PDB file of C-alpha atoms in Angstrom:
ATOM      1  CA  MET H   1      -1.075 -11.053  -8.427  1.00 71.00           C
ATOM      2  CA  GLU H   2      -3.106 -13.992 -10.211  1.00 79.00           C
ATOM      3  CA  PHE H   3      -2.934 -17.503  -9.800  1.00 80.00           C
ATOM      4  CA  ALA H   4      -5.320 -20.800 -10.063  1.00 84.00           C
ATOM      5  CA  ARG H   5      -4.669 -24.106  -8.623  1.00 91.00           C
ATOM      6  CA  ASN H   6      -5.977 -26.980  -7.078  1.00 91.00           C
ATOM      7  CA  LYS H   7      -5.876 -27.966  -3.108  1.00 95.00           C
ATOM      8  CA  THR H   8      -7.349 -31.079  -1.431  1.00 95.00           C
ATOM      9  CA  VAL H   9      -9.774 -30.048   0.752  1.00 96.00           C
ATOM     10  CA  ARG H  10     -11.981 -32.120   3.230  1.00 95.00           C
ATOM     11  CA  GLY H  11     -11.289 -35.391   0.898  1.00 94.00           C
ATOM     12  CA  ILE H  12     -11.909 -33.551  -2.165  1.00 96.00           C
ATOM     13  CA  ASP H  13      -9.558 -31.424  -4.645  1.00 96.00           C
ATOM     14  CA  LEU H  14     -10.853 -27.857  -4.667  1.00 97.00           C
ATOM     15  CA  TYR H  15     -10.269 -25.379  -7.945  1.00 97.00           C
ATOM     16  CA  TYR H  16      -9.522 -21.756  -7.424  1.00 98.00           C
ATOM     17  CA  GLU H  17      -8.477 -18.668  -8.848  1.00 97.00           C
ATOM     18  CA  HIS H  18      -6.991 -16.334  -6.281  1.00 97.00           C
ATOM     19  CA  TYR H  19      -7.046 -12.737  -7.054  1.00 97.00           C
ATOM     20  CA  GLN H  20      -4.044 -10.633  -4.856  1.00 95.00           C
ATOM     21  CA  ASN H  21      -5.098  -6.829  -4.631  1.00 96.00           C
ATOM     22  CA  PRO H  22      -2.198  -5.247  -2.111  1.00 93.00           C
ATOM     23  CA  ASP H  23      -3.925  -2.187  -2.012  1.00 95.00           C
ATOM     24  CA  ALA H  24      -7.186  -4.229  -0.957  1.00 95.00           C
ATOM     25  CA  LYS H  25      -8.151  -4.260   2.832  1.00 93.00           C
ATOM     26  CA  GLU H  26     -11.426  -6.548   1.641  1.00 96.00           C
ATOM     27  CA  THR H  27     -11.629 -10.496   0.533  1.00 98.00           C
ATOM     28  CA  LEU H  28     -14.367 -11.331  -1.649  1.00 98.00           C
ATOM     29  CA  VAL H  29     -15.374 -15.112  -1.830  1.00 98.00           C
ATOM     30  CA  LEU H  30     -17.541 -15.851  -5.165  1.00 98.00           C
ATOM     31  CA  LEU H  31     -19.454 -19.388  -4.780  1.00 98.00           C
ATOM     32  CA  HIS H  32     -21.342 -19.812  -8.209  1.00 97.00           C
ATOM     33  CA  GLY H  33     -24.399 -21.608  -9.183  1.00 95.00           C
ATOM     34  CA  PHE H  34     -25.809 -25.114 -10.213  1.00 89.00           C
ATOM     35  CA  LEU H  35     -23.988 -26.388 -12.741  1.00 84.00           C
ATOM     36  CA  SER H  36     -22.292 -23.644 -12.926  1.00 92.00           C
ATOM     37  CA  SER H  37     -18.657 -22.681 -12.374  1.00 95.00           C
ATOM     38  CA  THR H  38     -16.001 -20.035 -11.881  1.00 96.00           C
ATOM     39  CA  PHE H  39     -16.566 -18.936 -15.450  1.00 96.00           C
ATOM     40  CA  SER H  40     -20.335 -17.342 -14.866  1.00 96.00           C
ATOM     41  CA  PHE H  41     -18.503 -14.981 -13.340  1.00 98.00           C
ATOM     42  CA  ARG H  42     -15.247 -14.208 -16.211  1.00 96.00           C
ATOM     43  CA  HIS H  43     -17.036 -10.427 -16.780  1.00 97.00           C
ATOM     44  CA  LEU H  44     -17.515  -9.238 -13.028  1.00 98.00           C
ATOM     45  CA  ILE H  45     -13.777 -10.937 -12.011  1.00 98.00           C
ATOM     46  CA  PRO H  46     -11.703  -7.784 -13.877  1.00 97.00           C
ATOM     47  CA  LEU H  47     -14.370  -5.314 -11.943  1.00 98.00           C
ATOM     48  CA  LEU H  48     -14.125  -6.844  -9.076  1.00 98.00           C
ATOM     49  CA  LYS H  49      -9.509  -7.634  -8.514  1.00 97.00           C
ATOM     50  CA  GLU H  50      -9.201  -3.544  -8.975  1.00 96.00           C
ATOM     51  CA  ASP H  51     -10.922  -3.107  -5.456  1.00 96.00           C
ATOM     52  CA  TYR H  52     -10.573  -6.465  -3.724  1.00 98.00           C
ATOM     53  CA  ASN H  53      -8.485  -9.320  -2.979  1.00 97.00           C
ATOM     54  CA  VAL H  54     -11.008 -12.104  -5.103  1.00 98.00           C
ATOM     55  CA  ILE H  55     -11.270 -16.058  -4.490  1.00 98.00           C
ATOM     56  CA  SER H  56     -13.804 -17.731  -7.082  1.00 98.00           C
ATOM     57  CA  VAL H  57     -14.308 -21.230  -6.203  1.00 98.00           C
ATOM     58  CA  ASP H  58     -15.278 -24.301  -8.555  1.00 97.00           C
ATOM     59  CA  LEU H  59     -17.828 -26.375  -5.834  1.00 97.00           C
ATOM     60  CA  PRO H  60     -17.467 -29.866  -6.183  1.00 95.00           C
ATOM     61  CA  PRO H  61     -18.925 -31.201  -8.284  1.00 92.00           C
ATOM     62  CA  PHE H  62     -18.837 -28.385 -10.917  1.00 92.00           C
ATOM     63  CA  GLY H  63     -15.754 -27.167 -13.266  1.00 92.00           C
ATOM     64  CA  LYS H  64     -12.737 -28.115 -12.558  1.00 93.00           C
ATOM     65  CA  SER H  65     -12.975 -28.875  -8.995  1.00 95.00           C
ATOM     66  CA  GLY H  66     -12.878 -33.155  -7.632  1.00 94.00           C
ATOM     67  CA  LYS H  67     -16.494 -35.351  -8.981  1.00 92.00           C
ATOM     68  CA  VAL H  68     -16.506 -37.917  -6.435  1.00 89.00           C
ATOM     69  CA  SER H  69     -18.965 -40.191  -4.914  1.00 85.00           C
ATOM     70  CA  SER H  70     -17.364 -40.532  -1.624  1.00 90.00           C
ATOM     71  CA  PHE H  71     -17.656 -36.466  -0.994  1.00 93.00           C
ATOM     72  CA  LYS H  72     -20.922 -35.415   0.950  1.00 93.00           C
ATOM     73  CA  TYR H  73     -22.368 -32.755  -1.738  1.00 93.00           C
ATOM     74  CA  SER H  74     -24.568 -31.471   1.436  1.00 94.00           C
ATOM     75  CA  TYR H  75     -24.672 -27.196   1.349  1.00 95.00           C
ATOM     76  CA  GLU H  76     -23.831 -27.111   4.689  1.00 96.00           C
ATOM     77  CA  ASN H  77     -20.421 -29.549   4.301  1.00 97.00           C
ATOM     78  CA  LEU H  78     -19.738 -27.018   0.568  1.00 97.00           C
ATOM     79  CA  ALA H  79     -19.980 -23.881   2.985  1.00 98.00           C
ATOM     80  CA  ALA H  80     -17.570 -25.857   5.041  1.00 98.00           C
ATOM     81  CA  THR H  81     -15.433 -26.873   2.788  1.00 98.00           C
ATOM     82  CA  VAL H  82     -15.081 -23.138   1.713  1.00 98.00           C
ATOM     83  CA  VAL H  83     -14.197 -22.331   5.477  1.00 98.00           C
ATOM     84  CA  GLU H  84     -11.820 -24.752   5.473  1.00 98.00           C
ATOM     85  CA  LEU H  85      -9.914 -23.599   1.947  1.00 98.00           C
ATOM     86  CA  MET H  86     -10.026 -19.991   3.274  1.00 98.00           C
ATOM     87  CA  LYS H  87      -8.113 -21.094   6.557  1.00 97.00           C
ATOM     88  CA  SER H  88      -5.540 -23.300   4.637  1.00 96.00           C
ATOM     89  CA  LEU H  89      -5.233 -19.605   2.916  1.00 96.00           C
ATOM     90  CA  GLY H  90      -4.802 -17.821   5.703  1.00 95.00           C
ATOM     91  CA  VAL H  91      -7.619 -15.553   4.695  1.00 96.00           C
ATOM     92  CA  ARG H  92      -9.150 -15.240   7.930  1.00 93.00           C
ATOM     93  CA  GLU H  93     -11.865 -13.026   7.192  1.00 96.00           C
ATOM     94  CA  PHE H  94     -14.227 -12.320   4.124  1.00 98.00           C
ATOM     95  CA  ASN H  95     -16.990 -11.230   2.116  1.00 98.00           C
ATOM     96  CA  VAL H  96     -18.870 -14.139   0.179  1.00 98.00           C
ATOM     97  CA  VAL H  97     -20.606 -13.499  -2.708  1.00 98.00           C
ATOM     98  CA  GLY H  98     -22.868 -16.385  -3.994  1.00 98.00           C
ATOM     99  CA  HIS H  99     -25.075 -16.835  -7.278  1.00 98.00           C
ATOM    100  CA  SER H 100     -27.993 -19.052  -7.219  1.00 97.00           C
ATOM    101  CA  MET H 101     -27.243 -21.927  -5.877  1.00 96.00           C
ATOM    102  CA  GLY H 102     -24.073 -20.401  -4.583  1.00 98.00           C
ATOM    103  CA  GLY H 103     -26.391 -18.003  -2.450  1.00 98.00           C
ATOM    104  CA  GLN H 104     -27.844 -20.857  -0.691  1.00 97.00           C
ATOM    105  CA  ILE H 105     -24.199 -21.784   0.438  1.00 98.00           C
ATOM    106  CA  ALA H 106     -23.396 -18.212   1.169  1.00 98.00           C
ATOM    107  CA  MET H 107     -26.151 -17.951   3.651  1.00 98.00           C
ATOM    108  CA  ASN H 108     -24.903 -21.588   4.946  1.00 98.00           C
ATOM    109  CA  ILE H 109     -21.696 -20.171   5.750  1.00 98.00           C
ATOM    110  CA  LEU H 110     -23.139 -16.638   7.398  1.00 98.00           C
ATOM    111  CA  LEU H 111     -24.939 -18.444   9.878  1.00 98.00           C
ATOM    112  CA  HIS H 112     -22.999 -21.523  10.742  1.00 98.00           C
ATOM    113  CA  HIS H 113     -19.333 -19.705  10.049  1.00 98.00           C
ATOM    114  CA  PRO H 114     -19.607 -16.004  11.539  1.00 97.00           C
ATOM    115  CA  GLU H 115     -17.065 -15.335  12.434  1.00 97.00           C
ATOM    116  CA  TYR H 116     -15.582 -15.798   9.186  1.00 97.00           C
ATOM    117  CA  ALA H 117     -17.866 -14.304   6.817  1.00 97.00           C
ATOM    118  CA  LYS H 118     -18.239 -10.692   7.957  1.00 96.00           C
ATOM    119  CA  LYS H 119     -21.121  -9.861   5.002  1.00 98.00           C
ATOM    120  CA  GLY H 120     -22.873 -11.606   2.028  1.00 98.00           C
ATOM    121  CA  ILE H 121     -23.860 -10.292  -1.560  1.00 98.00           C
ATOM    122  CA  LEU H 122     -26.635 -12.637  -2.689  1.00 98.00           C
ATOM    123  CA  LEU H 123     -27.153 -12.753  -6.953  1.00 98.00           C
ATOM    124  CA  CYS H 124     -30.275 -13.887  -7.080  1.00 98.00           C
ATOM    125  CA  SER H 125     -30.201 -16.868  -4.397  1.00 98.00           C
ATOM    126  CA  SER H 126     -32.218 -20.061  -4.230  1.00 96.00           C
ATOM    127  CA  GLY H 127     -34.034 -19.514  -1.433  1.00 96.00           C
ATOM    128  CA  TYR H 128     -36.698 -22.143   0.512  1.00 95.00           C
ATOM    129  CA  LEU H 129     -36.597 -24.851  -1.693  1.00 86.00           C
ATOM    130  CA  LYS H 130     -37.342 -28.284   0.099  1.00 86.00           C
ATOM    131  CA  LYS H 131     -35.203 -31.290   0.224  1.00 80.00           C
ATOM    132  CA  ALA H 132     -35.760 -33.879  -2.460  1.00 68.00           C
ATOM    133  CA  LYS H 133     -38.786 -35.886  -2.051  1.00 66.00           C
ATOM    134  CA  LEU H 134     -37.881 -39.563  -1.089  1.00 54.00           C
ATOM    135  CA  PRO H 135     -39.209 -41.474  -4.585  1.00 56.00           C
ATOM    136  CA  LEU H 136     -36.242 -39.333  -6.033  1.00 58.00           C
ATOM    137  CA  VAL H 137     -33.363 -39.890  -3.539  1.00 54.00           C
ATOM    138  CA  LEU H 138     -34.308 -43.575  -3.318  1.00 51.00           C
ATOM    139  CA  SER H 139     -34.197 -43.490  -6.969  1.00 58.00           C
ATOM    140  CA  SER H 140     -30.314 -42.538  -6.920  1.00 52.00           C
ATOM    141  CA  TYR H 141     -29.307 -45.775  -5.333  1.00 52.00           C
ATOM    142  CA  ILE H 142     -30.563 -47.625  -8.814  1.00 51.00           C
ATOM    143  CA  PRO H 143     -27.829 -48.110 -11.057  1.00 58.00           C
ATOM    144  CA  TYR H 144     -26.412 -46.371 -13.455  1.00 50.00           C
ATOM    145  CA  PHE H 145     -29.317 -43.748 -12.213  1.00 57.00           C
ATOM    146  CA  GLN H 146     -26.284 -41.108 -13.429  1.00 60.00           C
ATOM    147  CA  LEU H 147     -27.499 -41.915 -17.092  1.00 54.00           C
ATOM    148  CA  TYR H 148     -30.849 -40.761 -16.279  1.00 59.00           C
ATOM    149  CA  VAL H 149     -29.149 -37.616 -15.161  1.00 62.00           C
ATOM    150  CA  LYS H 150     -27.105 -36.914 -18.471  1.00 62.00           C
ATOM    151  CA  PHE H 151     -29.918 -37.958 -20.158  1.00 53.00           C
ATOM    152  CA  HIS H 152     -32.369 -35.555 -19.182  1.00 60.00           C
ATOM    153  CA  LEU H 153     -29.392 -32.844 -18.913  1.00 60.00           C
ATOM    154  CA  ALA H 154     -28.546 -33.550 -22.544  1.00 55.00           C
ATOM    155  CA  ARG H 155     -32.555 -33.141 -23.168  1.00 52.00           C
ATOM    156  CA  SER H 156     -32.663 -29.659 -22.111  1.00 61.00           C
ATOM    157  CA  GLY H 157     -30.091 -28.711 -23.840  1.00 68.00           C
ATOM    158  CA  VAL H 158     -27.312 -25.801 -22.872  1.00 74.00           C
ATOM    159  CA  LYS H 159     -28.287 -23.121 -25.062  1.00 82.00           C
ATOM    160  CA  GLN H 160     -32.429 -23.907 -24.342  1.00 83.00           C
ATOM    161  CA  ASN H 161     -30.879 -23.730 -20.960  1.00 83.00           C
ATOM    162  CA  LEU H 162     -29.139 -19.956 -21.095  1.00 90.00           C
ATOM    163  CA  GLN H 163     -32.218 -18.606 -23.071  1.00 92.00           C
ATOM    164  CA  ASN H 164     -33.986 -19.210 -19.249  1.00 91.00           C
ATOM    165  CA  VAL H 165     -31.676 -17.363 -17.582  1.00 94.00           C
ATOM    166  CA  VAL H 166     -31.001 -14.507 -19.881  1.00 96.00           C
ATOM    167  CA  TYR H 167     -33.205 -11.771 -20.539  1.00 97.00           C
ATOM    168  CA  ASP H 168     -31.490 -10.281 -23.647  1.00 96.00           C
ATOM    169  CA  HIS H 169     -30.454 -13.643 -25.706  1.00 94.00           C
ATOM    170  CA  SER H 170     -28.830 -11.837 -28.208  1.00 95.00           C
ATOM    171  CA  MET H 171     -25.332 -11.901 -25.626  1.00 95.00           C
ATOM    172  CA  ILE H 172     -25.071 -15.667 -26.350  1.00 93.00           C
ATOM    173  CA  ASN H 173     -22.238 -16.755 -28.186  1.00 93.00           C
ATOM    174  CA  ASP H 174     -20.542 -19.080 -28.646  1.00 89.00           C
ATOM    175  CA  GLU H 175     -18.029 -18.862 -26.078  1.00 92.00           C
ATOM    176  CA  MET H 176     -20.778 -18.598 -23.485  1.00 92.00           C
ATOM    177  CA  LEU H 177     -22.874 -21.796 -25.052  1.00 87.00           C
ATOM    178  CA  TYR H 178     -18.862 -23.671 -24.540  1.00 85.00           C
ATOM    179  CA  GLY H 179     -18.292 -22.614 -21.466  1.00 88.00           C
ATOM    180  CA  TYR H 180     -21.521 -24.067 -20.011  1.00 85.00           C
ATOM    181  CA  LEU H 181     -21.327 -27.088 -21.944  1.00 79.00           C
ATOM    182  CA  SER H 182     -17.652 -28.021 -21.207  1.00 78.00           C
ATOM    183  CA  PRO H 183     -18.505 -29.251 -17.790  1.00 73.00           C
ATOM    184  CA  PHE H 184     -20.334 -31.866 -18.767  1.00 72.00           C
ATOM    185  CA  LEU H 185     -18.354 -33.504 -21.529  1.00 69.00           C
ATOM    186  CA  GLU H 186     -16.603 -35.929 -19.047  1.00 73.00           C
ATOM    187  CA  ASP H 187     -18.939 -39.106 -17.250  1.00 74.00           C
ATOM    188  CA  ASP H 188     -17.877 -38.352 -13.485  1.00 80.00           C
ATOM    189  CA  ILE H 189     -19.692 -35.277 -12.799  1.00 82.00           C
ATOM    190  CA  PHE H 190     -23.038 -37.663 -13.518  1.00 79.00           C
ATOM    191  CA  LYS H 191     -22.439 -39.414 -11.018  1.00 81.00           C
ATOM    192  CA  ALA H 192     -21.376 -36.916  -8.495  1.00 80.00           C
ATOM    193  CA  LEU H 193     -24.583 -34.854  -9.433  1.00 82.00           C
ATOM    194  CA  THR H 194     -26.893 -38.392  -8.271  1.00 79.00           C
ATOM    195  CA  MET H 195     -24.870 -37.895  -4.536  1.00 80.00           C
ATOM    196  CA  MET H 196     -25.510 -34.229  -4.894  1.00 82.00           C
ATOM    197  CA  ILE H 197     -29.691 -35.220  -5.335  1.00 80.00           C
ATOM    198  CA  ARG H 198     -29.083 -37.863  -2.721  1.00 81.00           C
ATOM    199  CA  HIS H 199     -26.948 -35.584   0.187  1.00 82.00           C
ATOM    200  CA  ARG H 200     -29.070 -31.810  -0.815  1.00 82.00           C
ATOM    201  CA  GLU H 201     -30.634 -31.252   2.549  1.00 85.00           C
ATOM    202  CA  GLY H 202     -33.265 -28.518   1.404  1.00 89.00           C
ATOM    203  CA  ASP H 203     -32.500 -24.124   2.072  1.00 95.00           C
ATOM    204  CA  LEU H 204     -32.341 -22.566   5.002  1.00 97.00           C
ATOM    205  CA  SER H 205     -35.556 -22.517   6.952  1.00 97.00           C
ATOM    206  CA  ALA H 206     -36.898 -18.913   7.720  1.00 97.00           C
ATOM    207  CA  GLU H 207     -36.052 -19.405  11.013  1.00 97.00           C
ATOM    208  CA  ASP H 208     -32.645 -20.313  10.514  1.00 98.00           C
ATOM    209  CA  LEU H 209     -32.238 -17.021   7.939  1.00 98.00           C
ATOM    210  CA  ARG H 210     -33.575 -15.001  11.363  1.00 98.00           C
ATOM    211  CA  LYS H 211     -30.482 -15.812  13.180  1.00 98.00           C
ATOM    212  CA  ILE H 212     -27.851 -14.363  10.219  1.00 98.00           C
ATOM    213  CA  LYS H 213     -26.872 -11.221  11.509  1.00 97.00           C
ATOM    214  CA  ALA H 214     -24.591 -10.534   8.832  1.00 97.00           C
ATOM    215  CA  PRO H 215     -25.413  -7.250   7.052  1.00 97.00           C
ATOM    216  CA  CYS H 216     -26.487  -8.803   3.457  1.00 98.00           C
ATOM    217  CA  LEU H 217     -27.072  -6.673   0.013  1.00 98.00           C
ATOM    218  CA  LEU H 218     -29.818  -8.967  -2.223  1.00 98.00           C
ATOM    219  CA  ILE H 219     -29.699  -8.378  -5.941  1.00 98.00           C
ATOM    220  CA  TRP H 220     -32.128  -9.632  -8.149  1.00 98.00           C
ATOM    221  CA  GLY H 221     -32.582  -9.535 -11.723  1.00 98.00           C
ATOM    222  CA  GLU H 222     -36.341  -8.358 -12.446  1.00 98.00           C
ATOM    223  CA  HIS H 223     -37.019 -11.124 -15.245  1.00 98.00           C
ATOM    224  CA  ASP H 224     -36.195 -14.190 -13.569  1.00 97.00           C
ATOM    225  CA  LYS H 225     -37.484 -16.535 -14.426  1.00 96.00           C
ATOM    226  CA  VAL H 226     -35.564 -19.126 -12.465  1.00 95.00           C
ATOM    227  CA  VAL H 227     -35.499 -17.759  -8.931  1.00 97.00           C
ATOM    228  CA  PRO H 228     -38.380 -14.629  -8.971  1.00 97.00           C
ATOM    229  CA  VAL H 229     -38.165 -11.529  -7.424  1.00 98.00           C
ATOM    230  CA  MET H 230     -41.053 -12.918  -4.747  1.00 98.00           C
ATOM    231  CA  ILE H 231     -37.702 -14.987  -3.198  1.00 98.00           C
ATOM    232  CA  GLY H 232     -36.470 -11.603  -2.974  1.00 98.00           C
ATOM    233  CA  ARG H 233     -38.325  -9.822  -1.619  1.00 98.00           C
ATOM    234  CA  LYS H 234     -38.875 -12.900   1.153  1.00 98.00           C
ATOM    235  CA  LEU H 235     -35.315 -13.493   2.282  1.00 98.00           C
ATOM    236  CA  ASN H 236     -34.890  -9.635   2.564  1.00 98.00           C
ATOM    237  CA  LYS H 237     -37.727 -10.036   4.629  1.00 98.00           C
ATOM    238  CA  ASP H 238     -35.867 -13.308   6.809  1.00 98.00           C
ATOM    239  CA  LEU H 239     -32.987 -11.612   6.710  1.00 98.00           C
ATOM    240  CA  ARG H 240     -32.679  -9.250   9.474  1.00 94.00           C
ATOM    241  CA  ASN H 241     -29.818  -7.481   8.377  1.00 97.00           C
ATOM    242  CA  SER H 242     -30.383  -6.740   4.793  1.00 98.00           C
ATOM    243  CA  GLU H 243     -31.362  -4.872   1.616  1.00 98.00           C
ATOM    244  CA  LEU H 244     -32.639  -5.901  -1.773  1.00 98.00           C
ATOM    245  CA  VAL H 245     -32.369  -3.817  -4.578  1.00 98.00           C
ATOM    246  CA  ILE H 246     -34.204  -4.908  -8.640  1.00 98.00           C
ATOM    247  CA  LEU H 247     -32.193  -4.172 -11.538  1.00 98.00           C
ATOM    248  CA  LYS H 248     -34.492  -3.984 -14.677  1.00 97.00           C
ATOM    249  CA  GLU H 249     -34.342  -5.690 -18.383  1.00 97.00           C
ATOM    250  CA  THR H 250     -32.396  -8.378 -16.508  1.00 98.00           C
ATOM    251  CA  GLY H 251     -33.179 -12.392 -15.830  1.00 98.00           C
ATOM    252  CA  HIS H 252     -31.157 -14.807 -13.215  1.00 98.00           C
ATOM    253  CA  LEU H 253     -27.504 -14.581 -14.443  1.00 97.00           C
ATOM    254  CA  VAL H 254     -26.719 -11.123 -13.147  1.00 98.00           C
ATOM    255  CA  PRO H 255     -23.204 -12.021 -12.771  1.00 97.00           C
ATOM    256  CA  GLU H 256     -22.868 -12.230 -16.634  1.00 96.00           C
ATOM    257  CA  GLU H 257     -26.175  -9.469 -17.757  1.00 97.00           C
ATOM    258  CA  ARG H 258     -25.030  -6.898 -15.224  1.00 98.00           C
ATOM    259  CA  PRO H 259     -21.620  -7.105 -14.135  1.00 98.00           C
ATOM    260  CA  GLU H 260     -20.643  -3.433 -14.147  1.00 98.00           C
ATOM    261  CA  ASP H 261     -23.692  -2.813 -11.803  1.00 98.00           C
ATOM    262  CA  VAL H 262     -23.601  -4.959  -9.661  1.00 98.00           C
ATOM    263  CA  HIS H 263     -19.599  -4.069  -8.990  1.00 98.00           C
ATOM    264  CA  GLN H 264     -21.120  -0.276  -8.355  1.00 98.00           C
ATOM    265  CA  LEU H 265     -23.847  -2.101  -5.867  1.00 98.00           C
ATOM    266  CA  ILE H 266     -20.759  -3.919  -3.921  1.00 98.00           C
ATOM    267  CA  ASN H 267     -18.756  -1.293  -3.565  1.00 97.00           C
ATOM    268  CA  GLY H 268     -21.541   1.021  -2.615  1.00 97.00           C
ATOM    269  CA  PHE H 269     -22.428  -1.959   0.267  1.00 97.00           C
ATOM    270  CA  ILE H 270     -18.979  -1.975   1.438  1.00 96.00           C
ATOM    271  CA  ALA H 271     -18.533   1.528   1.655  1.00 93.00           C
ATOM    272  CA  ALA H 272     -21.706   1.818   3.739  1.00 92.00           C
ATOM    273  CA  GLU H 273     -21.405  -0.811   5.893  1.00 82.00           C
ATOM    274  CA  GLU H 274     -17.601   0.241   6.637  1.00 81.00           C
ATOM    275  CA  THR H 275     -19.294   3.966   7.500  1.00 81.00           C
ATOM    276  CA  ALA H 276     -21.862   2.291   9.801  1.00 78.00           C
ATOM    277  CA  GLU H 277     -18.954   0.348  11.877  1.00 73.00           C
ATOM    278  CA  ALA H 278     -16.315   3.108  12.011  1.00 70.00           C
ATOM    279  CA  THR H 279     -18.924   4.537  13.028  1.00 75.00           C
ATOM    280  CA  ALA H 280     -20.641   2.709  15.709  1.00 71.00           C
ATOM    281  CA  ASN H 281     -16.503   1.656  16.932  1.00 72.00           C
ATOM    282  CA  GLY H 282     -15.742   5.511  17.420  1.00 69.00           C
ATOM    283  CA  SER H 283     -19.548   5.936  19.994  1.00 62.00           C
ATOM    284  CA  ARG H 284     -18.017   3.558  22.103  1.00 61.00           C
TER     285      ARG H 284
END
């Protein structure tokens, strides 16, 4: 059973896609990266839904979710909003899969809501970024600052950005270009992005990362130009219960570039953790 719908959570309209598998024991919650949406998982979801219940969320202000200025777009609040959505859907326990910025939000869930998130799968997760510098935060209060944000994104261009995040440029087609461009055809998102600049509190510190007890699988592209492999290696050290897998000839957009490999790695990781849990419970 599959459906897509919107639900108001913490004062904002959340768009999500729910793929229910009656035979599945595990639920995966998918969180996309910055300037992206559920669209980025379109090749991975058909594989995952055969083995799991899958819920893919458009993180505000991206995709089809709300873009209101009154919402607090901090990572901690976005993490709490995702957890509230899961509770409203009756999902009491899940594994969280986060790509890029979504990985940082996933780690916020693992840190602040460990009773709900069992395991983390981090795909080229952002890490160790500081809060926006004060001049930029102050600039966000200037009237029409959102027009500067819009101009900056338009100047960089969707195609140029995609060429920066994938290893094989030949995979960039019209469907991909339009899928990543379409969220920015509405002006409301630029006002919300201004608020996101203002609210972003910076990534979790090494000290906070060491508090995360949940098992984590880190999957990285060898040629990631956005979040280099060195960030993955550092996260692997700071997350006390983690393993790192590096995919060759792969860039930053691993859910697009290597969906079959990501699917197999997730399956192996979850199966191994289930075996470890069963062994631990049996020895008690």
